[in-house]
Short mmCIF file of C-alpha atoms in Angstrom, two decimals:
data_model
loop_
_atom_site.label_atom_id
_atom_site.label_comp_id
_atom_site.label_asym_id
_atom_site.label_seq_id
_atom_site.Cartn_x
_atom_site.Cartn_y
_atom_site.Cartn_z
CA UNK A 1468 245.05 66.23 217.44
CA UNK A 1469 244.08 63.69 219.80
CA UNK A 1470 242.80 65.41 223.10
CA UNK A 1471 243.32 62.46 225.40
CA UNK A 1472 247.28 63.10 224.99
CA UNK A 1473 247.27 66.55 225.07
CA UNK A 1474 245.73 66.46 228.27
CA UNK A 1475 248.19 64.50 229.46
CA UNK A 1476 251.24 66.14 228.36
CA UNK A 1477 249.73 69.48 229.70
CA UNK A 1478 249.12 67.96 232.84
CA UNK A 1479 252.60 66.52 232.85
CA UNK A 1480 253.92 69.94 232.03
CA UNK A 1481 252.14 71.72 234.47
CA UNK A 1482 253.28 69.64 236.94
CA UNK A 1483 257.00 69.27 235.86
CA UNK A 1484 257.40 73.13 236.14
CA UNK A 1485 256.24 73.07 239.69
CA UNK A 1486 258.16 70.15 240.90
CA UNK A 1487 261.11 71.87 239.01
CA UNK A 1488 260.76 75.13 241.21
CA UNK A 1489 259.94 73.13 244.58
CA UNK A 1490 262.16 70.51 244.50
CA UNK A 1491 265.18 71.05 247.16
CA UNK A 1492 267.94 69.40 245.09
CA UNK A 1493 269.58 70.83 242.20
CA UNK A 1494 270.02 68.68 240.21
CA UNK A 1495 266.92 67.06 240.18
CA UNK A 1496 265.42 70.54 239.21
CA UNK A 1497 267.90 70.22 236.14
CA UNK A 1498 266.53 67.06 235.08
CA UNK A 1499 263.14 67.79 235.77
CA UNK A 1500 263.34 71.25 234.19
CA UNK A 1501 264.97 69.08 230.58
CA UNK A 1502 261.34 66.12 231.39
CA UNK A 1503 259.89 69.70 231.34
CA UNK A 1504 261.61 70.96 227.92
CA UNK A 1505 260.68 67.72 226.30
CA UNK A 1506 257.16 67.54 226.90
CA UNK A 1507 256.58 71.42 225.99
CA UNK A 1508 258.42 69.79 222.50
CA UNK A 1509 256.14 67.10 222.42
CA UNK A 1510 253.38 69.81 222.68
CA UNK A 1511 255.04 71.81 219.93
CA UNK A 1512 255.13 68.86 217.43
CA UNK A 1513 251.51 67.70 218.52
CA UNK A 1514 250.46 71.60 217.01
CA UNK A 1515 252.22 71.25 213.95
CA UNK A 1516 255.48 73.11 214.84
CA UNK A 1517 257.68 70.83 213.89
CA UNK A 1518 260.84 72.98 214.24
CA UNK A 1519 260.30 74.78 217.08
CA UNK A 1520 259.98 71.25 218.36
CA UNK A 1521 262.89 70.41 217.01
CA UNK A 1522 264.90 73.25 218.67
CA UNK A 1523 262.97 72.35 222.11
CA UNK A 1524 263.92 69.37 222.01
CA UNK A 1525 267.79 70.25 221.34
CA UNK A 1526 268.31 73.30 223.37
CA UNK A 1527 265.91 72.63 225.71
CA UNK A 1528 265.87 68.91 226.97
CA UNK A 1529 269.29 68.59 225.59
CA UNK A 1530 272.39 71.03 225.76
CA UNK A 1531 270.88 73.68 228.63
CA UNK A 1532 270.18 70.52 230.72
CA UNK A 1533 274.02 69.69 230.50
CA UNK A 1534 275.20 73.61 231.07
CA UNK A 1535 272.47 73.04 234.67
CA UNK A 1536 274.35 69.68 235.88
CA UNK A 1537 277.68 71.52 235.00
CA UNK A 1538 276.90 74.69 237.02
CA UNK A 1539 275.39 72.47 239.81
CA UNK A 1540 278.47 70.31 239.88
CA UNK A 1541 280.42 73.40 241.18
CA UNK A 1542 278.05 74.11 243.92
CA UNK A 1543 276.02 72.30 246.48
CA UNK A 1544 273.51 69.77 245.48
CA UNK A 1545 271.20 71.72 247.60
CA UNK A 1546 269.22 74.70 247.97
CA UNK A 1547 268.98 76.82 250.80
CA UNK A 1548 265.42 78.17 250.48
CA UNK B 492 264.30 90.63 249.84
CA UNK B 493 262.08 87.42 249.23
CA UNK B 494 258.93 89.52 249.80
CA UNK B 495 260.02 92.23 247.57
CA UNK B 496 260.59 89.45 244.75
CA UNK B 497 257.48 87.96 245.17
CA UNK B 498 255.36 91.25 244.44
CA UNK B 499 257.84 91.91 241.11
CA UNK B 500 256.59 88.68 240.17
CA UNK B 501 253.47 88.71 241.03
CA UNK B 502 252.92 92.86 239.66
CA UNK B 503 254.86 91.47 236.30
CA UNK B 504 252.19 87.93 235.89
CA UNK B 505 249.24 90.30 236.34
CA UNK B 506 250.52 92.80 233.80
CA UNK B 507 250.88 90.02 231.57
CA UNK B 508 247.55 88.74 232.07
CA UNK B 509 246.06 91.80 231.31
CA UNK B 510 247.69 92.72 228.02
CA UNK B 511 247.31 89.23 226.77
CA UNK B 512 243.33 89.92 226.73
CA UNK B 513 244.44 92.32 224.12
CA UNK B 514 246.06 90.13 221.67
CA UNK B 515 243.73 88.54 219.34
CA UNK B 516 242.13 85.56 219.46
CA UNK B 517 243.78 82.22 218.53
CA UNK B 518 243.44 81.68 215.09
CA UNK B 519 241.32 84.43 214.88
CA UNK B 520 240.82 85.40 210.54
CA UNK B 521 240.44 89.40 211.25
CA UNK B 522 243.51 89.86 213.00
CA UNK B 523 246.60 91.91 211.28
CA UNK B 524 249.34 88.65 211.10
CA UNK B 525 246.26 86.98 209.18
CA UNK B 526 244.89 89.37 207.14
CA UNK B 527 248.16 90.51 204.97
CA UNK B 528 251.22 89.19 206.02
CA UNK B 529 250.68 85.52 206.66
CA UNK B 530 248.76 84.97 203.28
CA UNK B 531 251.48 86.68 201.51
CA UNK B 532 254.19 83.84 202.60
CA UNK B 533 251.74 81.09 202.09
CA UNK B 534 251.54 81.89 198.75
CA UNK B 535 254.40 83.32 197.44
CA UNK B 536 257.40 81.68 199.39
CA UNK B 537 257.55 78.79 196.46
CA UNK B 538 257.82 81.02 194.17
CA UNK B 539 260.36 83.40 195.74
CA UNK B 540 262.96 81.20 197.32
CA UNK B 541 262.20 77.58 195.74
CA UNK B 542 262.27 76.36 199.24
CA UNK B 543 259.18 74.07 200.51
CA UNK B 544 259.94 74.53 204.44
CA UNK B 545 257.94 77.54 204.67
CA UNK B 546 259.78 78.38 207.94
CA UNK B 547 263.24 78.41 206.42
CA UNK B 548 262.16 80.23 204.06
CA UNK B 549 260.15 83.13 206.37
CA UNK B 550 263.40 82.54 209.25
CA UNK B 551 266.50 83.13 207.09
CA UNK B 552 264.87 85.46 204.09
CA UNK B 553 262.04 87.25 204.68
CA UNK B 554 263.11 87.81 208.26
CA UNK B 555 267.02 87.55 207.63
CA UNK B 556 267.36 90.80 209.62
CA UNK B 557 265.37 89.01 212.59
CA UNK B 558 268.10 85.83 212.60
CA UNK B 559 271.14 87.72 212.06
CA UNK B 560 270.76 89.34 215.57
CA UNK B 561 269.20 86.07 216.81
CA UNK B 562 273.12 84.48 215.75
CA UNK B 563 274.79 87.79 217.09
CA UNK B 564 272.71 87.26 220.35
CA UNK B 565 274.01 83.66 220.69
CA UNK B 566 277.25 84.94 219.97
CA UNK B 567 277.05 87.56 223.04
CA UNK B 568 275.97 85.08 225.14
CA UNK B 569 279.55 83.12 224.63
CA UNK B 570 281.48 86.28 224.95
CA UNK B 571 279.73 87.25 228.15
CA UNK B 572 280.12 83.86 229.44
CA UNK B 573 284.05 83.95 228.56
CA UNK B 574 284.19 87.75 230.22
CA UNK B 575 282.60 86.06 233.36
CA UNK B 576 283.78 82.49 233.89
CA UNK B 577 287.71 82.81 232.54
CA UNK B 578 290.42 82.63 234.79
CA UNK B 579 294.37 83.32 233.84
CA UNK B 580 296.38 80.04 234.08
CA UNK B 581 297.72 79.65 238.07
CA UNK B 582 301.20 79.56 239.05
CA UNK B 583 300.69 77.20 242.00
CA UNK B 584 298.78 74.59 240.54
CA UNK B 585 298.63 70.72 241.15
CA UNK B 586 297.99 68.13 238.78
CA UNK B 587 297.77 64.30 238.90
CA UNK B 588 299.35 61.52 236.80
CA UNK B 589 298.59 58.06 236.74
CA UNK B 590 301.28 55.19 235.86
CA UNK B 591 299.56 53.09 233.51
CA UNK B 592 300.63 49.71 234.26
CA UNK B 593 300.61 49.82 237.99
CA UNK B 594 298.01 52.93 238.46
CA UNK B 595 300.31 54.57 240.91
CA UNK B 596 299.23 57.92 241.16
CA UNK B 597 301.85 60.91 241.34
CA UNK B 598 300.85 64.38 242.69
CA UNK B 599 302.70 67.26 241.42
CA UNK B 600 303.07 70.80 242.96
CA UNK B 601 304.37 73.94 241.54
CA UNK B 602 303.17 74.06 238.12
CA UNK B 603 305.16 70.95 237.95
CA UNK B 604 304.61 67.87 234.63
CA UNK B 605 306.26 64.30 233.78
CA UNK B 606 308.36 64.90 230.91
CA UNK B 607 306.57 64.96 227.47
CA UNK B 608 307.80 62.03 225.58
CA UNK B 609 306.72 59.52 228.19
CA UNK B 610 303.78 57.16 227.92
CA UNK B 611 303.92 55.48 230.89
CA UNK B 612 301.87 58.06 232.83
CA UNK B 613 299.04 60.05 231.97
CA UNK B 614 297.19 63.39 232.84
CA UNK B 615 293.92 63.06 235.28
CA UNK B 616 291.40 64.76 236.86
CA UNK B 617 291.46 65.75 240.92
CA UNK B 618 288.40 63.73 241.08
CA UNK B 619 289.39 60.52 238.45
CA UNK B 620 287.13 57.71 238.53
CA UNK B 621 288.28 54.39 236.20
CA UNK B 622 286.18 54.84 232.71
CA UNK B 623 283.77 53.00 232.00
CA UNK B 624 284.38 50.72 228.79
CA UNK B 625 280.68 50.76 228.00
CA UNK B 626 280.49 54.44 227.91
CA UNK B 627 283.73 55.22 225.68
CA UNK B 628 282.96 52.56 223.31
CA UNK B 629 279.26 54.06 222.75
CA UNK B 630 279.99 57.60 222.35
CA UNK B 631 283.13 56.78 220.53
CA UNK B 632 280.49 54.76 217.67
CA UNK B 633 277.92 57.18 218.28
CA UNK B 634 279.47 61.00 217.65
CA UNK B 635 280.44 60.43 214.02
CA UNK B 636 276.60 59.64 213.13
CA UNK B 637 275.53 62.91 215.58
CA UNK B 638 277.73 64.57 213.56
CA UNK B 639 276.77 63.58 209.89
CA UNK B 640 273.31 64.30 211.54
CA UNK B 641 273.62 67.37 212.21
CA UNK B 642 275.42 68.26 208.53
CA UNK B 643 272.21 66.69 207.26
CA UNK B 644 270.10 68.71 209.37
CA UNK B 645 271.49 72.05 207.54
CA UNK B 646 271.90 70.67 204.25
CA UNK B 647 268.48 69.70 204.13
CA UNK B 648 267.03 72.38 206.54
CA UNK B 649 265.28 73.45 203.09
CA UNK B 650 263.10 70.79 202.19
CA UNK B 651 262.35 69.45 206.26
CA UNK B 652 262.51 70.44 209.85
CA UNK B 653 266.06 71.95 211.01
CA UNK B 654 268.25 74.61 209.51
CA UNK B 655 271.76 76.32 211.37
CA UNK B 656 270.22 76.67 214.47
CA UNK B 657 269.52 72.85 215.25
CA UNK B 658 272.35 71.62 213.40
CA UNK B 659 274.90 73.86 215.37
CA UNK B 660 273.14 72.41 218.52
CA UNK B 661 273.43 69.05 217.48
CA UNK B 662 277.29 69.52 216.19
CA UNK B 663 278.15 71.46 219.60
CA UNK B 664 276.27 68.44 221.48
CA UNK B 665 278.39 66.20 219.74
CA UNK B 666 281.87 67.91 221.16
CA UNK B 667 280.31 68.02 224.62
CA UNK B 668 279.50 64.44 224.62
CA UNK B 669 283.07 63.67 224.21
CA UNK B 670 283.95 65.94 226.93
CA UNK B 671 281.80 64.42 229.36
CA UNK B 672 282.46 60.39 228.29
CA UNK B 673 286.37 61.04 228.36
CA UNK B 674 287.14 64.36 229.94
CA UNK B 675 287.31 67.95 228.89
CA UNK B 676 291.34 67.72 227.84
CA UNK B 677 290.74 65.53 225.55
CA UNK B 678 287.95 67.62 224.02
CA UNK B 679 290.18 70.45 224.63
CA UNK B 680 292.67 68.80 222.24
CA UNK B 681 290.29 67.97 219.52
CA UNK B 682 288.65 71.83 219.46
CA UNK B 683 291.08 74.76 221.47
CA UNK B 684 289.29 77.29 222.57
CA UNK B 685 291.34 80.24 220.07
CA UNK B 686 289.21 78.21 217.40
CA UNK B 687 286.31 78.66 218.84
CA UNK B 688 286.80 82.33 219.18
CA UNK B 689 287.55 82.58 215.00
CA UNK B 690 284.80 79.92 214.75
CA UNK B 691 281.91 81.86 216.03
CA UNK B 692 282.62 85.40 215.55
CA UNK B 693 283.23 84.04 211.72
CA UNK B 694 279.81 82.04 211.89
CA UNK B 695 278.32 85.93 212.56
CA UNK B 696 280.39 87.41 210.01
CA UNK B 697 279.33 84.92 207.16
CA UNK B 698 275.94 86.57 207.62
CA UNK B 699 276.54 90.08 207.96
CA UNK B 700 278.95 89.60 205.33
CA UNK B 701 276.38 87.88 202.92
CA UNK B 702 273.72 91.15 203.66
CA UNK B 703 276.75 93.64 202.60
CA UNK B 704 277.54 91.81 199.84
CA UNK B 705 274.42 92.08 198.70
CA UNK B 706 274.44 95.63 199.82
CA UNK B 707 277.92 96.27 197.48
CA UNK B 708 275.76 94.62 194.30
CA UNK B 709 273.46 97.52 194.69
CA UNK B 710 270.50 96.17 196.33
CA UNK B 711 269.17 95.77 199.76
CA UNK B 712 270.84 94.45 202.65
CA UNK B 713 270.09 90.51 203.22
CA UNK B 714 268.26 90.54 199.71
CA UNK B 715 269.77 87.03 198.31
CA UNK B 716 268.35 87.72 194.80
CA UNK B 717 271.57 89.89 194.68
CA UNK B 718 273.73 87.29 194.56
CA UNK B 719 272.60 85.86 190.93
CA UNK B 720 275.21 86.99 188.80
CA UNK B 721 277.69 85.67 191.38
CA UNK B 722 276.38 82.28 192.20
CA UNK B 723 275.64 81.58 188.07
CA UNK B 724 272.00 81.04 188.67
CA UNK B 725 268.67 82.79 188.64
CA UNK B 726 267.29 85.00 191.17
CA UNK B 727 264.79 82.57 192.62
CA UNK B 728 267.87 79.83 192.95
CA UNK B 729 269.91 82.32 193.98
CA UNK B 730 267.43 82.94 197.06
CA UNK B 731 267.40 79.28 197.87
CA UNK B 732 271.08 79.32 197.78
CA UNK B 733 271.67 82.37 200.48
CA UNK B 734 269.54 80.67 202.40
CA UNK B 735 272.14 78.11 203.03
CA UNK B 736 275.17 80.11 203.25
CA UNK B 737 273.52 82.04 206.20
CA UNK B 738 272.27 78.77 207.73
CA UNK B 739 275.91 77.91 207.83
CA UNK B 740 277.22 80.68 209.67
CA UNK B 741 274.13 80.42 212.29
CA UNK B 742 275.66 76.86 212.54
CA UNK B 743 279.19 77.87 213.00
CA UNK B 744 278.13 80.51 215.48
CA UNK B 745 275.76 78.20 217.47
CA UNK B 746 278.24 74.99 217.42
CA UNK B 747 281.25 76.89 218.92
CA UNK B 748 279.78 79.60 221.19
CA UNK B 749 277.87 76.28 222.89
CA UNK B 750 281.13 74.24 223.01
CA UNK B 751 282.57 77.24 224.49
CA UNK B 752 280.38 78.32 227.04
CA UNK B 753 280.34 74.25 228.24
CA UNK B 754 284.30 74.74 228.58
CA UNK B 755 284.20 77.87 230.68
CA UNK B 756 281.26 75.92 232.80
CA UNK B 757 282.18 72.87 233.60
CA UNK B 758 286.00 73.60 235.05
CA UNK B 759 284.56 77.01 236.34
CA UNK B 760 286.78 78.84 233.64
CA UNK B 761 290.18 77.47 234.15
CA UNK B 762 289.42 75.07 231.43
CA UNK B 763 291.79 72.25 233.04
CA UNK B 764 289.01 69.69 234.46
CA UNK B 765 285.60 69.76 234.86
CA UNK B 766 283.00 67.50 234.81
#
């Protein structure tokens, strides 16, 4: 485990998951919550867990991103709050 | 409201926090999971089931009973989805054709359609835009290899990462790529929605129905070795071989319910257009 890249994907994860609640339009929450997904996968692999990585990196990053642009294409782009 | 949110959250976190200082300690020797149960897989899961992926083997055998309601949970989650999103077809509804050759484009009312056996016009969305060649041509080339992908995935969930759950993502992925690079008709057409009803509530039976069967050979339920004198091979192969029959039905179950719940999304359950 290299610590150098861990650091960074934490980092990147950390701050993923805020911009992902604090960001006013939809559907850039939806892609930042998949950039989210895929570094927590990254994280996964970088332990060891190769298939929960695997399933991060398909459910996660992958198909729930498309079911969030789908659900914000029948609403507004943007959030009230 | 907001306020009243904010405290849930915040009383829930702090719980959290606390009873996490409870758990042991990362990788901590002494604790239970260590002492008896993880050993026990390490060593014998060779031996029992012939399969090297120790998580396979731990997911779909020793904790069978664990992944059958993980598949009937995914399988909820469609039929909730379907009770939710799915509208009855409308009486008064409009739909657009487009001529072809001159790209004309007709609106018609009252449940209206251009006669069948034309093929100068052809069905589109409210909100068409002109396909993009690039697009079609790439997911047209590249679905076929997600596809044979995703078969290898569960064939050879045994021996490397994947099983029934990744493969069924990857094979319902596939279908809703070709929803969203043509449109959700023509995915529609390839996969109706009655199919994926059978599909996935078969996907769950597969398993249940492997765990009675080995119920009905007189031992316990989800215990593969049962299945030797059926399959023709010994009790260890036999194990290995369960192990993929169960995978497929978690594949079945996870490839349609995801297809199905993109359908009911994406044209807000009147499954006509969308996205």
């Amino acid at each position: 485990m290299i610590w150098q890249l861990d650091l960074i994907i934490l980092v990147l994860v950390i701050v993923c998951a805020i911009a992902a609640i604090n960001v006013k339009d939809l559907l850039s929450a939806a892609i930042l919550l998949s950039a989210y997904s895929f570094m927590l996968c990254l994280l996964w692999a970088v332990m060891g867990a190769v298939d929960v990585a695997f399933t991060e990196a398909t459910v996660g990053a992958g198909v729930s991103t498309v079911f969030c642009v789908a659900a914000v294409f029948h609403t507004t782009r943007r959030t009230k709050d | 409201m907001k306020i009243l949110g904010r405290v849930t959250v915040i009383l829930c976190g702090l719980l959290l926090l606390v009873y996490v200082g409870e758990f042991p300690d990362f990788a901590d020797p002494q604790s239970p999971a260590s002492t008896h149960v993880s050993p026990y897989y390490i060593q014998n899961a060779l031996e029992d089931t012939a399969v090297p992926n120790l998580v396979t083997a731990i997911l779909a055998d020793y904790r069978g009973y664990d992944t059958m309601f993980e598949a009937t949970v995914i399988f909820t989650a469609g039929l909730a989805c379907f009770f939710l999103m799915r509208l009855p077809k409308k009486e008064e509804r409009v739909v657009f054709y487009r001529h072809r050759a001159t790209g004309v484009t007709l609106r018609i009312d009252d449940c209206g359609a251009v006669p069948k056996d034309t093929q100068a016009f052809h069905r589109i969305d409210s909100q068409w835009v002109p396909r993009d060649l690039i697009i079609r041509s790439t997911t047209r080339l590249l679905i076929p290899f997600v596809q044979i992908y995703a078969l290898y995935v569960l064939a050879h969930g045994h021996h490397s990462p994947g099983g029934g759950f990744q493969a069924g993502v990857v094979l319902g992925a596939s279908i809703i790529l070709l929803a969203i690079s043509q449109d959700l008709r023509s995915a529609i057409s390839k996969i109706k929605e009655k199919t994926l009803g059978i599909l996935s509530s078969l996907g769950v039976l597969i398993y249940a129905g492997t765990g009675f069967l080995c119920l009905l050979l007189g031992e316990s339920f989800l215990d593969y070795g049962a299945l030797a004198s059926l399959l023709g091979t010994d009790r260890v192969m036999a194990r290995s071989h369960g192990i993929l029959i169960v995978e497929v039905g978690v594949a079945m179950a996870v490839m349609s319910v995801l297809i199905w719940i993109y359908y009911n999304l994406s044209s807000a359950g009147k499954q006509d257009e969308g996205l």
